[in-house]
Amino acid sequence: MTEAVTKPVLVIPQLIVGLGNPEPKYDQTRHNIGFAAIDALSRSWQIPLTENRKFQGEYGEGVAPIGGKIRLLKPLTYMNRSGQAIHAVTSWYKLPPESVLVIYDDMDLPLGKTRLRLSGSAGGHNGMKSTIAHLSSQNFPRLRIGIGKPKCATNTDHSGTVSHVLGRFSASETQMMSLVLQFVVECIELSLKQGVEKAMNRCNSRTIETSES
């Protein structure tokens, strides 16, 4: 007897979440790049976001560019309780964890780099720790956006790390991040069209440079 070859299941996101903190003082900070990504998707797909108390966040739903319903969420629970808002949406719509794509910042990636994965640990990110805890799973796709490390960073310099993460991008970095966010929209549209695994090849192999037109 020959064993039947099973095709890998396509992972197609149904809910896209960007992690960040509410309040104007956190607006446009490195730690809020997940929020900026959702704003970029909202603009590109013309899906308005409105505050939804039931979902504890800014929420919108509409039709994805390739057809089919898509949902966008910016949790307003603060970073370390992000999972509460995500769980509110997934439990209401009975969405499995693997249908949730989470976008967030990563200091271990340099500026201009993105990394798409099907699963993984929190990697020390409080928003992801909360998400994993509330979804009771690590098996959901995530897109990390590089924010780089602070200059002269040391393992013991916690204050420097905090000020870097909660700081804003410089003018040249802001220009680069605008290009990164355009690329993030492309990556997510490819994930919706061909599945996350196929999109990983493109998303993980490119570095955005400020010189790109």
XYZ file of C-alpha atoms in Angstrom:
213
model
C 0.000 0.000 0.000
C 1.151 3.516 -0.716
C 0.459 6.290 1.713
C -1.788 9.089 0.482
C 0.059 12.353 0.078
C -1.783 15.082 1.969
C -1.544 18.600 0.646
C -0.519 21.209 3.216
C -3.475 23.237 4.415
C -3.395 26.823 3.160
C -3.286 29.316 6.019
C -5.427 32.275 4.932
C -5.856 35.080 7.512
C -9.401 36.129 8.425
C -8.479 38.573 11.197
C -5.459 40.874 10.981
C -4.324 42.465 14.247
C -1.769 45.219 14.777
C -0.285 45.550 18.255
C 0.297 48.902 19.953
C -0.721 51.188 22.797
C -3.617 53.656 22.810
C -3.250 57.331 23.847
C -1.746 60.118 21.703
C 1.625 59.946 23.491
C 2.243 56.519 21.946
C 1.155 57.553 18.454
C 3.811 56.990 15.743
C 6.231 55.345 18.194
C 8.291 52.330 17.172
C 6.278 50.075 19.492
C 3.101 51.117 17.635
C 4.203 50.071 14.165
C 1.545 47.330 14.325
C -1.125 50.031 14.643
C 0.441 51.889 11.697
C 0.260 48.698 9.607
C -3.475 48.305 10.323
C -4.003 51.969 9.423
C -2.193 51.341 6.111
C -4.410 48.325 5.379
C -7.506 50.310 6.363
C -6.582 53.053 3.881
C -5.560 50.694 1.090
C -8.648 48.488 1.369
C -11.032 51.335 2.293
C -12.155 49.553 5.463
C -12.958 52.193 8.126
C -12.010 51.482 11.743
C -14.309 52.476 14.606
C -14.070 51.896 18.331
C -15.876 48.711 19.313
C -16.368 48.276 23.062
C -17.326 44.622 22.760
C -14.000 43.904 21.038
C -12.021 46.348 23.237
C -10.405 47.949 20.212
C -10.713 49.795 16.938
C -12.332 47.326 14.573
C -13.401 47.190 10.953
C -14.528 44.559 8.506
C -14.928 44.563 4.770
C -14.032 42.782 1.563
C -10.389 41.909 0.947
C -8.822 42.933 -2.400
C -9.040 39.321 -3.610
C -12.612 38.868 -2.324
C -13.889 37.353 0.901
C -14.472 38.942 4.279
C -11.514 40.337 6.194
C -11.400 41.849 9.681
C -8.961 44.434 11.070
C -8.272 45.093 14.765
C -6.200 47.519 16.839
C -6.543 46.438 20.515
C -7.053 49.386 22.879
C -6.259 47.317 25.984
C -2.590 48.397 26.116
C 0.141 46.145 24.791
C 0.422 43.681 27.662
C -3.311 42.858 27.499
C -3.613 42.671 23.704
C -4.846 39.088 23.882
C -8.082 40.140 25.608
C -9.253 42.090 22.561
C -8.092 39.412 20.122
C -9.892 36.705 22.082
C -13.063 38.819 22.151
C -13.129 38.826 18.333
C -12.105 35.192 17.796
C -14.623 33.861 20.314
C -17.461 36.002 18.902
C -16.845 34.895 15.301
C -15.562 31.413 16.269
C -12.268 31.929 14.450
C -9.446 29.383 14.920
C -6.053 30.738 16.090
C -4.398 29.968 12.744
C -6.756 32.436 11.011
C -5.336 35.340 13.070
C -2.348 37.241 11.647
C -0.633 39.485 14.205
C 1.645 42.379 13.188
C 4.127 43.818 15.692
C 7.531 45.455 16.198
C 10.789 43.556 16.626
C 14.059 45.063 17.900
C 16.017 42.009 16.734
C 15.250 42.858 13.117
C 16.970 45.863 11.517
C 14.984 48.696 9.991
C 13.740 47.750 6.541
C 13.357 44.031 7.320
C 10.130 42.114 7.835
C 9.675 38.515 8.918
C 6.545 36.445 8.298
C 6.109 33.155 10.178
C 3.361 30.548 10.578
C 3.949 30.099 14.329
C 6.467 30.674 17.107
C 7.109 31.920 20.623
C 6.534 35.407 22.013
C 10.252 36.208 21.850
C 9.951 38.469 24.915
C 7.245 40.668 23.351
C 4.541 41.408 25.943
C 1.811 41.821 23.367
C 2.591 38.415 21.911
C 2.782 36.823 25.366
C -0.762 38.025 26.013
C -1.949 36.906 22.566
C -0.517 33.406 22.978
C -2.031 33.129 26.465
C -5.535 34.173 25.331
C -5.526 32.088 22.141
C -4.045 29.125 24.069
C -1.821 28.508 21.053
C 1.415 29.582 19.379
C 0.166 28.296 16.030
C -0.964 31.487 14.394
C 0.847 33.570 11.742
C 2.715 36.706 12.677
C 4.475 39.456 10.776
C 7.336 41.154 12.600
C 8.487 44.593 11.470
C 12.083 45.505 12.292
C 12.627 48.618 14.393
C 16.336 48.018 15.053
C 18.221 48.170 18.333
C 19.061 51.408 20.164
C 22.569 52.731 19.580
C 25.079 51.575 22.205
C 22.539 49.057 23.513
C 23.658 46.709 26.266
C 21.883 43.793 27.903
C 21.719 45.715 31.171
C 20.544 49.033 29.727
C 16.816 48.531 30.147
C 16.026 52.257 30.191
C 17.714 52.741 26.811
C 15.653 49.924 25.340
C 12.397 51.377 26.676
C 13.152 54.868 25.391
C 14.049 53.399 21.979
C 10.883 51.314 21.706
C 8.646 54.144 22.912
C 10.512 56.756 20.873
C 9.577 58.036 17.440
C 11.335 57.407 14.141
C 13.692 60.047 12.764
C 12.767 61.837 9.514
C 14.830 59.444 7.385
C 13.516 56.418 9.299
C 9.947 57.654 8.821
C 10.572 57.767 5.068
C 11.853 54.187 5.160
C 8.961 52.965 7.330
C 6.492 54.415 4.838
C 8.027 52.106 2.219
C 8.041 49.208 4.691
C 4.325 49.660 5.363
C 3.609 49.636 1.612
C 5.526 46.354 1.434
C 3.605 44.985 4.445
C 0.334 45.623 2.573
C 1.758 43.696 -0.413
C 2.829 40.790 1.820
C -0.564 40.535 3.483
C -2.414 40.708 0.175
C -0.192 37.859 -1.052
C -1.003 35.914 2.155
C -4.709 36.304 1.428
C -4.268 35.252 -2.193
C -1.805 32.365 -1.933
C -1.557 31.579 1.773
C 0.936 32.665 4.426
C 3.534 30.007 3.599
C 3.919 31.157 -0.021
C 3.982 34.821 1.059
C 6.862 34.073 3.452
C 9.289 33.617 0.542
C 8.736 37.170 -0.709
C 8.247 38.884 2.633
C 11.356 37.414 4.270
C 13.810 37.840 1.389
C 13.605 41.586 0.803
C 15.155 44.515 2.624
C 13.624 47.952 2.124
C 16.127 50.736 1.506
C 15.462 54.475 1.761
C 16.768 54.918 -1.781
C 13.880 52.865 -3.193
C 11.496 54.894 -5.280
